[in-house]
Structures are given as C-alpha cells and as structure tokens.
Tab-separated table of C-alpha atoms and ligand atoms in Angstrom:
chain	number	residue	atom	x	y	z
A	358	MET	CA	0.000	0.000	0.000
A	359	LYS	CA	1.368	3.408	-0.982
A	360	ASN	CA	0.473	6.456	1.094
A	361	ILE	CA	0.927	10.041	-0.034
A	362	ASN	CA	0.821	12.066	3.148
A	363	GLY	CA	-1.139	15.267	3.523
A	364	LYS	CA	-1.054	17.532	6.583
A	365	LEU	CA	-2.602	16.353	9.829
A	366	ASN	CA	-6.153	17.495	10.395
A	367	SER	CA	-6.954	19.263	13.634
A	368	GLU	CA	-9.305	17.418	15.961
A	369	SER	CA	-12.132	19.932	15.680
A	370	ARG	CA	-12.446	19.641	11.901
A	371	MET	CA	-14.794	17.287	10.085
A	372	ALA	CA	-13.232	14.661	7.813
A	373	ALA	CA	-14.770	12.557	5.050
A	374	LEU	CA	-13.377	9.266	3.764
A	375	VAL	CA	-14.295	8.608	0.116
A	376	THR	CA	-13.481	5.304	-1.572
A	377	GLY	CA	-13.064	5.187	-5.345
A	378	ALA	CA	-12.233	8.897	-5.368
A	379	SER	CA	-9.844	8.899	-8.347
A	380	THR	CA	-12.527	9.112	-11.006
A	381	GLY	CA	-16.243	8.977	-11.824
A	382	LEU	CA	-18.800	9.681	-9.137
A	383	GLY	CA	-16.250	9.391	-6.309
A	384	ARG	CA	-14.206	12.335	-7.592
A	385	PHE	CA	-17.315	14.544	-7.484
A	386	LEU	CA	-18.392	13.235	-4.074
A	387	ALA	CA	-14.953	14.328	-2.817
A	388	LEU	CA	-15.437	17.742	-4.459
A	389	GLU	CA	-18.839	18.194	-2.776
A	390	CYS	CA	-17.300	17.358	0.603
A	391	ALA	CA	-14.472	19.830	-0.034
A	392	LYS	CA	-17.038	22.550	-0.849
A	393	ARG	CA	-18.593	21.877	2.560
A	394	ASP	CA	-15.215	22.250	4.275
A	395	PHE	CA	-14.594	18.595	5.136
A	396	ASP	CA	-10.991	17.451	5.291
A	397	LEU	CA	-10.582	14.436	3.030
A	398	VAL	CA	-9.149	10.947	3.039
A	399	LEU	CA	-9.327	9.792	-0.578
A	400	VAL	CA	-8.894	6.115	-1.459
A	401	ALA	CA	-8.422	4.499	-4.883
A	402	LEU	CA	-6.249	2.002	-6.701
A	403	PRO	CA	-2.551	2.898	-7.141
A	404	ASN	CA	-1.583	5.101	-10.112
A	405	THR	CA	-5.131	6.048	-11.079
A	406	GLY	CA	-4.817	9.825	-10.721
A	407	LEU	CA	-5.596	10.270	-7.035
A	408	GLN	CA	-2.702	12.713	-6.630
A	409	THR	CA	-4.170	14.866	-9.425
A	410	VAL	CA	-7.563	14.874	-7.692
A	411	LYS	CA	-5.802	15.980	-4.519
A	412	ASP	CA	-3.863	18.741	-6.307
A	413	VAL	CA	-6.973	20.117	-8.018
A	414	LEU	CA	-8.948	20.210	-4.762
A	415	ALA	CA	-6.030	21.616	-2.763
A	416	ALA	CA	-5.745	24.496	-5.245
A	417	SER	CA	-9.317	25.616	-4.522
A	418	TYR	CA	-10.085	24.590	-0.942
A	419	LYS	CA	-8.253	25.191	2.329
A	420	ILE	CA	-8.672	21.671	3.666
A	421	ASP	CA	-6.315	18.830	4.579
A	422	ILE	CA	-6.313	16.072	1.978
A	423	HIS	CA	-4.821	12.622	2.468
A	424	THR	CA	-4.588	10.069	-0.308
A	425	ILE	CA	-4.303	6.323	0.168
A	426	GLU	CA	-3.549	4.362	-2.976
A	427	THR	CA	-4.580	0.817	-2.268
A	428	ASP	CA	-6.527	-2.145	-3.612
A	429	LEU	CA	-9.745	-2.510	-1.622
A	430	SER	CA	-10.205	-6.107	-2.734
A	431	ILE	CA	-7.435	-7.067	-0.291
A	432	GLU	CA	-8.547	-7.271	3.330
A	433	GLU	CA	-5.266	-6.191	4.912
A	434	ASN	CA	-5.294	-3.000	2.815
A	435	ILE	CA	-8.627	-2.088	4.351
A	436	LEU	CA	-7.191	-2.599	7.815
A	437	GLY	CA	-4.344	-0.338	6.635
A	438	ILE	CA	-6.783	2.509	5.926
A	439	LYS	CA	-8.051	2.377	9.492
A	440	SER	CA	-4.480	2.294	10.846
A	441	TYR	CA	-3.509	5.241	8.635
A	442	CYS	CA	-6.362	7.347	10.053
A	443	TYR	CA	-5.504	6.321	13.604
A	444	GLU	CA	-1.768	7.032	13.203
A	445	ASN	CA	-2.462	10.424	11.624
A	446	ASN	CA	-5.034	11.390	14.242
A	447	ILE	CA	-7.841	11.673	11.691
A	448	THR	CA	-11.374	11.230	12.991
A	449	ILE	CA	-13.741	10.285	10.202
A	450	ASN	CA	-17.162	11.962	10.508
A	451	PHE	CA	-18.443	11.080	7.057
A	452	LEU	CA	-17.833	7.653	5.543
A	453	ILE	CA	-18.607	7.304	1.835
A	454	ASN	CA	-18.413	3.797	0.375
A	455	ASN	CA	-18.410	4.540	-3.340
A	456	ALA	CA	-15.785	2.248	-4.931
A	457	GLY	CA	-17.459	-0.344	-7.092
A	458	ILE	CA	-16.947	-2.540	-10.126
A	459	GLY	CA	-19.596	-3.040	-12.802
A	460	PHE	CA	-20.015	-4.953	-16.049
A	461	GLU	CA	-22.588	-5.825	-18.647
A	462	THR	CA	-22.133	-9.258	-20.146
A	463	ALA	CA	-23.186	-12.887	-19.839
A	464	PHE	CA	-22.183	-14.464	-16.518
A	465	HIS	CA	-20.419	-17.404	-18.199
A	466	SER	CA	-17.951	-15.047	-19.868
A	467	LEU	CA	-16.748	-13.518	-16.591
A	468	SER	CA	-13.516	-14.943	-15.190
A	469	ALA	CA	-13.630	-16.452	-11.713
A	470	ASN	CA	-11.115	-13.793	-10.636
A	471	PHE	CA	-13.355	-10.991	-11.859
A	472	CYS	CA	-16.340	-12.444	-9.951
A	473	THR	CA	-14.315	-12.668	-6.746
A	474	LYS	CA	-12.949	-9.158	-7.171
A	475	LEU	CA	-16.399	-7.688	-7.734
A	476	ILE	CA	-17.734	-9.323	-4.578
A	477	ASP	CA	-14.642	-8.259	-2.613
A	478	VAL	CA	-14.845	-4.609	-3.695
A	479	ASN	CA	-18.615	-4.083	-3.915
A	480	ILE	CA	-19.625	-6.078	-0.838
A	481	LYS	CA	-16.744	-7.111	1.388
A	482	ALA	CA	-14.854	-3.808	1.341
A	483	THR	CA	-18.022	-1.804	2.092
A	484	VAL	CA	-18.961	-4.018	5.027
A	485	LEU	CA	-15.435	-4.189	6.440
A	486	ILE	CA	-14.732	-0.437	6.184
A	487	THR	CA	-18.087	0.301	7.809
A	488	ARG	CA	-17.352	-2.195	10.587
A	489	LEU	CA	-13.894	-0.719	11.219
A	490	PHE	CA	-15.166	2.882	11.476
A	491	ILE	CA	-18.548	2.326	13.134
A	492	SER	CA	-17.334	2.764	16.735
A	493	ASP	CA	-15.606	6.051	15.877
A	494	LEU	CA	-18.723	7.264	14.080
A	495	GLN	CA	-20.961	6.297	17.012
A	496	ARG	CA	-18.727	8.131	19.470
A	497	GLN	CA	-19.443	11.463	17.780
A	498	SER	CA	-22.514	13.608	18.392
A	499	LYS	CA	-23.188	13.716	14.638
A	500	SER	CA	-21.726	11.573	11.853
A	501	TYR	CA	-22.737	10.166	8.487
A	502	ILE	CA	-22.491	7.071	6.301
A	503	LEU	CA	-23.318	7.194	2.589
A	504	ASN	CA	-23.271	3.874	0.741
A	505	ILE	CA	-23.569	3.793	-3.042
A	506	SER	CA	-25.957	1.136	-4.270
A	507	SER	CA	-27.812	1.350	-7.590
A	508	LEU	CA	-31.244	1.314	-9.206
A	509	ALA	CA	-30.120	-2.151	-10.335
A	510	SER	CA	-30.461	-3.232	-6.692
A	511	TYR	CA	-34.252	-3.388	-7.010
A	512	THR	CA	-34.426	-6.400	-9.309
A	513	ALA	CA	-32.511	-9.395	-10.639
A	514	MET	CA	-30.705	-8.211	-13.760
A	515	PRO	CA	-29.648	-10.557	-16.565
A	516	TYR	CA	-26.182	-9.643	-17.922
A	517	LYS	CA	-25.516	-7.578	-14.779
A	518	SER	CA	-26.123	-10.622	-12.586
A	519	ILE	CA	-23.631	-10.397	-9.706
A	520	TYR	CA	-23.367	-6.593	-10.008
A	521	ALA	CA	-27.101	-6.087	-9.378
A	522	ALA	CA	-27.017	-8.729	-6.633
A	523	SER	CA	-24.065	-6.986	-4.957
A	524	LYS	CA	-25.967	-3.680	-5.034
A	525	SER	CA	-29.062	-5.381	-3.513
A	526	PHE	CA	-26.791	-6.507	-0.702
A	527	ILE	CA	-25.558	-2.930	-0.172
A	528	ARG	CA	-29.102	-1.524	-0.155
A	529	CYS	CA	-30.407	-4.104	2.336
A	530	PHE	CA	-27.308	-3.843	4.523
A	531	THR	CA	-27.458	-0.039	4.614
A	532	THR	CA	-31.194	0.091	5.314
A	533	ALA	CA	-30.764	-2.322	8.213
A	534	LEU	CA	-27.869	-0.264	9.546
A	535	ARG	CA	-29.982	2.894	9.377
A	536	THR	CA	-32.659	1.238	11.505
A	537	GLU	CA	-30.146	-0.094	14.015
A	538	LEU	CA	-28.541	3.328	14.397
A	539	LYS	CA	-31.731	5.403	14.491
A	540	HIS	CA	-31.258	6.385	18.142
A	541	THR	CA	-27.629	7.358	17.679
A	542	GLY	CA	-26.031	10.390	16.037
A	543	VAL	CA	-25.074	8.352	12.952
A	544	GLU	CA	-27.160	9.179	9.877
A	545	VAL	CA	-27.124	6.397	7.276
A	546	THR	CA	-28.089	6.975	3.639
A	547	THR	CA	-28.225	4.741	0.562
A	548	LEU	CA	-27.915	6.224	-2.912
A	549	CYS	CA	-29.566	4.094	-5.620
A	550	PRO	CA	-28.881	6.007	-8.839
A	551	GLY	CA	-29.865	5.111	-12.370
A	552	PRO	CA	-27.330	5.567	-15.174
A	553	ILE	CA	-24.577	8.137	-14.596
A	554	ALA	CA	-22.227	9.203	-17.381
A	555	THR	CA	-19.138	8.711	-15.238
A	556	ASN	CA	-16.670	7.610	-17.912
A	557	ASP	CA	-16.368	6.615	-21.592
A	558	GLU	CA	-17.408	3.050	-20.941
A	559	MET	CA	-20.570	4.175	-19.124
A	560	ARG	CA	-21.385	6.669	-21.898
A	561	LEU	CA	-21.136	3.854	-24.486
A	562	ARG	CA	-23.331	1.576	-22.412
A	563	ILE	CA	-25.967	4.247	-21.733
A	564	ASN	CA	-26.135	5.269	-25.400
A	565	SER	CA	-26.521	1.657	-26.498
A	566	HIS	CA	-29.692	1.306	-24.361
A	567	GLY	CA	-31.727	3.876	-26.281
A	568	LEU	CA	-33.621	7.067	-25.598
A	569	LEU	CA	-35.125	6.189	-22.204
A	570	SER	CA	-31.720	5.309	-20.833
A	571	ARG	CA	-30.261	8.558	-22.185
A	572	LEU	CA	-33.124	10.579	-20.658
A	573	ALA	CA	-32.660	8.855	-17.304
A	574	CYS	CA	-28.933	9.592	-17.292
A	575	TYR	CA	-27.347	12.228	-15.048
A	576	ASP	CA	-23.900	13.792	-14.730
A	577	SER	CA	-21.654	12.731	-11.876
A	578	SER	CA	-21.592	16.305	-10.567
A	579	GLU	CA	-25.404	16.517	-10.266
A	580	ILE	CA	-25.694	13.150	-8.546
A	581	ALA	CA	-22.811	13.882	-6.188
A	582	SER	CA	-24.292	17.205	-5.111
A	583	LEU	CA	-27.724	15.638	-4.462
A	584	ALA	CA	-26.202	12.674	-2.645
A	585	ILE	CA	-24.051	14.702	-0.266
A	586	SER	CA	-26.919	17.089	0.557
A	587	ARG	CA	-29.233	14.149	1.152
A	588	ALA	CA	-26.740	12.340	3.390
A	589	LEU	CA	-25.915	15.434	5.459
A	590	SER	CA	-29.599	16.122	6.007
A	591	GLY	CA	-30.074	12.580	7.311
A	592	GLY	CA	-32.100	11.328	4.349
A	593	SER	CA	-32.787	7.643	3.813
A	594	THR	CA	-32.578	5.563	0.616
A	595	PHE	CA	-33.058	7.614	-2.525
A	596	THR	CA	-33.033	7.473	-6.311
A	597	PRO	CA	-32.539	10.782	-8.127
A	598	GLY	CA	-34.680	11.639	-11.177
A	599	ILE	CA	-38.331	11.204	-12.182
A	600	ILE	CA	-37.666	8.543	-14.851
A	601	ASN	CA	-35.482	6.522	-12.490
A	602	LYS	CA	-38.139	6.773	-9.751
A	603	PHE	CA	-40.722	5.579	-12.270
A	604	ASN	CA	-38.494	2.646	-13.288
A	605	ARG	CA	-38.125	1.748	-9.623
A	606	PHE	CA	-41.903	1.882	-9.234
A	607	LEU	CA	-42.265	-0.501	-12.222
A	608	MET	CA	-39.922	-2.935	-10.503
A	609	PHE	CA	-42.275	-2.984	-7.502
A	610	ILE	CA	-45.468	-3.543	-9.484
A	611	LEU	CA	-44.505	-5.703	-12.481
A	612	PRO	CA	-44.441	-9.490	-12.006
A	613	GLU	CA	-40.905	-10.888	-11.942
A	614	LEU	CA	-41.408	-12.917	-15.121
A	615	LEU	CA	-42.405	-9.840	-17.084
A	616	GLN	CA	-39.522	-7.806	-15.618
A	617	GLN	CA	-37.051	-10.482	-16.661
A	618	LYS	CA	-38.487	-10.621	-20.181
A	619	ILE	CA	-38.116	-6.843	-20.572
A	620	LEU	CA	-34.599	-6.790	-19.143
A	621	ASP	CA	-33.550	-9.749	-21.288
A	622	GLY	CA	-34.728	-7.821	-24.363
A	623	LEU	CA	-32.836	-4.729	-23.241
A	624	TYR	CA	-29.522	-6.361	-22.343
A	625	ALA	CA	-29.348	-9.627	-24.334
A	626	SER	CA	-26.995	-8.157	-26.927
A	627	ALA	CA	-24.553	-7.202	-24.175
A	628	GLY	CA	-22.707	-10.520	-24.364
A	629	GLN	CA	-21.609	-9.942	-27.957
A	630	ASP	CA	-21.458	-6.174	-27.866
A	631	LYS	CA	-19.722	-5.274	-24.651
A	632	PRO	CA	-17.619	-2.112	-24.681
A	633	VAL	CA	-13.913	-2.605	-25.328
A	634	ILE	CA	-12.792	-0.868	-22.135
A	635	MET	CA	-14.736	-3.326	-20.008
A	636	ARG	CA	-13.453	-6.293	-22.000
A	637	GLU	CA	-9.921	-5.171	-21.208
A	638	LYS	CA	-10.732	-4.742	-17.523
A	639	MET	CA	-12.279	-8.209	-17.356
A	640	LYS	CA	-9.280	-9.811	-19.055
A	641	ALA	CA	-6.981	-8.063	-16.613
A	642	ALA	CA	-8.863	-9.331	-13.548
B	1718	NAP	N1	-22.016	4.915	-13.389
B	1718	NAP	C1	-23.250	4.489	-13.180
B	1718	NAP	O1	-24.103	4.515	-14.089
B	1718	NAP	C2	-23.658	3.976	-11.840
B	1718	NAP	C3	-25.020	3.716	-11.607
B	1718	NAP	C4	-25.404	3.241	-10.362
B	1718	NAP	C5	-24.467	3.052	-9.373
B	1718	NAP	N2	-23.142	3.307	-9.623
B	1718	NAP	C6	-22.181	3.065	-8.545
B	1718	NAP	O2	-21.495	4.278	-8.276
B	1718	NAP	C7	-20.168	3.972	-7.805
B	1718	NAP	C8	-19.165	4.726	-8.650
B	1718	NAP	O3	-19.325	4.322	-9.990
B	1718	NAP	P1	-18.544	5.007	-11.195
B	1718	NAP	O4	-19.378	4.845	-12.410
B	1718	NAP	O5	-18.074	6.343	-10.774
B	1718	NAP	O6	-17.318	3.983	-11.335
B	1718	NAP	P2	-15.826	4.232	-11.855
B	1718	NAP	O7	-15.762	5.458	-12.709
B	1718	NAP	O8	-15.347	2.937	-12.398
B	1718	NAP	O9	-15.104	4.538	-10.483
B	1718	NAP	C9	-15.053	3.549	-9.484
B	1718	NAP	C10	-13.992	3.941	-8.507
B	1718	NAP	O10	-13.731	2.833	-7.641
B	1718	NAP	C11	-12.345	2.531	-7.714
B	1718	NAP	N3	-12.056	1.131	-7.535
B	1718	NAP	C12	-12.451	0.090	-8.307
B	1718	NAP	N4	-11.895	-1.052	-7.858
B	1718	NAP	C13	-11.147	-0.712	-6.796
B	1718	NAP	C14	-10.312	-1.441	-5.917
B	1718	NAP	N5	-10.121	-2.766	-6.031
B	1718	NAP	N6	-9.653	-0.776	-4.937
B	1718	NAP	C15	-9.798	0.571	-4.812
B	1718	NAP	N7	-10.569	1.319	-5.598
B	1718	NAP	C16	-11.233	0.673	-6.591
B	1718	NAP	C17	-11.952	2.956	-9.110
B	1718	NAP	O11	-10.555	3.045	-9.271
B	1718	NAP	P3	-9.962	2.814	-10.817
B	1718	NAP	O12	-10.294	4.068	-11.552
B	1718	NAP	O13	-8.535	2.616	-10.602
B	1718	NAP	O14	-10.632	1.584	-11.393
B	1718	NAP	C18	-12.673	4.281	-9.187
B	1718	NAP	O15	-11.999	5.276	-8.446
B	1718	NAP	C19	-20.003	2.453	-7.918
B	1718	NAP	O16	-20.247	1.850	-6.669
B	1718	NAP	C20	-21.095	2.072	-8.907
B	1718	NAP	O17	-21.532	0.738	-8.752
B	1718	NAP	C21	-22.723	3.770	-10.835
C-alpha cells in the first residue's frame, strides 16, 4: 500500500473518507465534501490519478487532503486505511463507500477472478470499512455514512447478474444499519442512482440502451451534489430523477417474469457487444 501524506487534520475539523475517489462519481463526491469544508481521506487504486484529484482540490479549498492508494479487494489494505487514520489522528465523521466494479455481459464469460474481485470490492470492502469505522462514528454527536448502491439493486438483472445482486446486498445492509442506528447520532443513507455518465465506458453503455436510458442519465456532478446534501440532512434511501423513480416503481409492481423478459430484451446483446474498455478490464482481472 502506498500512502501520499497530507497535513494532519486538527481534531475539531470534520473529515470525510471517500473510496473510489480517483474518477467517476467518487471524484465529485470528494469535491462536494471539499465545498462543505470537510478534510478528506481519498482512497483508490494505485496510479489512477488520485494525486491529481488531490492537487486540483487543494488548489481551490483550504482543507487537509490525504490520499491512500490501495486495492480494496485485499482485506489487509482495508485494515491499513483504518491504521492510517488512527496514526495520523484523523477522525472520520463522514464515511462514503463509493468504490465499485460493474459490467454488462453474460455471466459465463466472466472470469472467476473478476467475480471474486467484484464481490470483494462491492460487498466485502463496504462491510469491512463500515465495521472498522462504526465505533468512531458512534462516538461522535453527529456523523454520516453514505453507501452507493444502484437502481439495479431493485431487481434481478440478466447480464448484470452479480453486479445487481451486490448492489441489492448494499441496499439491504445499509437500510438495516440505518434502523439499528436510528437512536444514535449516525445518519445512514443509501444512494440508488440510475445511469450516470461517469466515464467513456458508461457513456457507451448508456447510449446503447436507447432514448429512455439517455433521458434517465445524469452527470456525476449533479448526482454527487444531491447525494451529499441528502446524506448530510439525514435522508434515507433515494433514487434521483423522475424517470429513475418511475423505473423503480415498475420494478415494484410488475411481475418478476415480465420484468425479466423486458430486461432480457434490453440487455441480451450485451454478451456480444460489450464495450472494449470493459473487455480489457475483465481480461486483466
Ligand atoms: N455509473 C453508473 O451509471 C452507476 C449507476 C449506479 C451506481 N453506480 C455506482 O457508483 C459507484 C461509482 O461508480 P462510477 O461509475 O463512478 O465507477 P468508476 O468510474 O469505475 O469509479 C469507481 C472507482 O472505484 C475505484 N475502484 C475500483 N476497484 C477498486 C479497488 N479494487 N480498490 C480501490 N478502488 C477501486 C476505481 O478506481 P480505478 O479508476 O482505478 O478503477 C474508481 O476510483 C459504484 O459503486 C457504482 O456501482 C454507478
């Protein structure tokens, strides 16, 4: 694990920990926290531009920013994040579990390594980080957890099989945690967004799903701003956007068989037509 040290934060300041902060939604979640004067602990894979994110934020905001370049699929690295905060006297007030891996292809074409990695990052890392920081969060008069699930969490999704299932786990886990912590100062929020144009791969995927998907799509900056405001006001599970809310409603009312038929029609070509960037990522895993 490679650490790039920032200055120490003073005890009275608020600090947010954001996983997956090098790019996509995470980068904008970090920006929204910086705007609200949180010091930052930013986590992402090594050599993925975290230092640049730090430099850009440091140029505009007078906050302390720490970066931890580490692979969250490895348990001891997660323990390392907690140790880093402890050793540097950083008290986390706002925990944001954003790092996640997605895909859109037939299950049989995923490597076993990719499947394991997805479960380790999307599920295991979120649970373990939350477990490691929960006592610190509970000790404070006010603190926050924001977990990033997905609209995909509301139904079984062919060609996004273990991704959607991992996001269902996050939604259920976070909702349960919110109930357990309702009499404490810890506010727990789940974000379940529809499509977000976070990177080139996502843009390709969203465009390939037609007009409705394009209309339901938001920018990372819009979603990040809504998500941070919602979390800091103690809001519960939420899905931004009218079309996405309507899609979620359909998932509640339509029979499962019909849902699966529609989703199969929408995503069946994904196996042959998956974006190149994702194919490379899957080969690498
Ligand atoms: N984009 C959407 O349409 C959409 C919709 C619903 C929910 N979401 C959720 O929103 C979150 C962010 O998505 P995004 O589209 O912004 O994804 P993204 O652009 O791929 O960013 C994901 C972030 O997580 C990091 N990450 C991935 N694997 C990691 C690992 N093993 N260790 C440490 N960091 C790791 C990535 O680092 P690298 O850059 O190095 O890979 C990156 O910083 C995810 O949880 C995703 O499931 C996204």
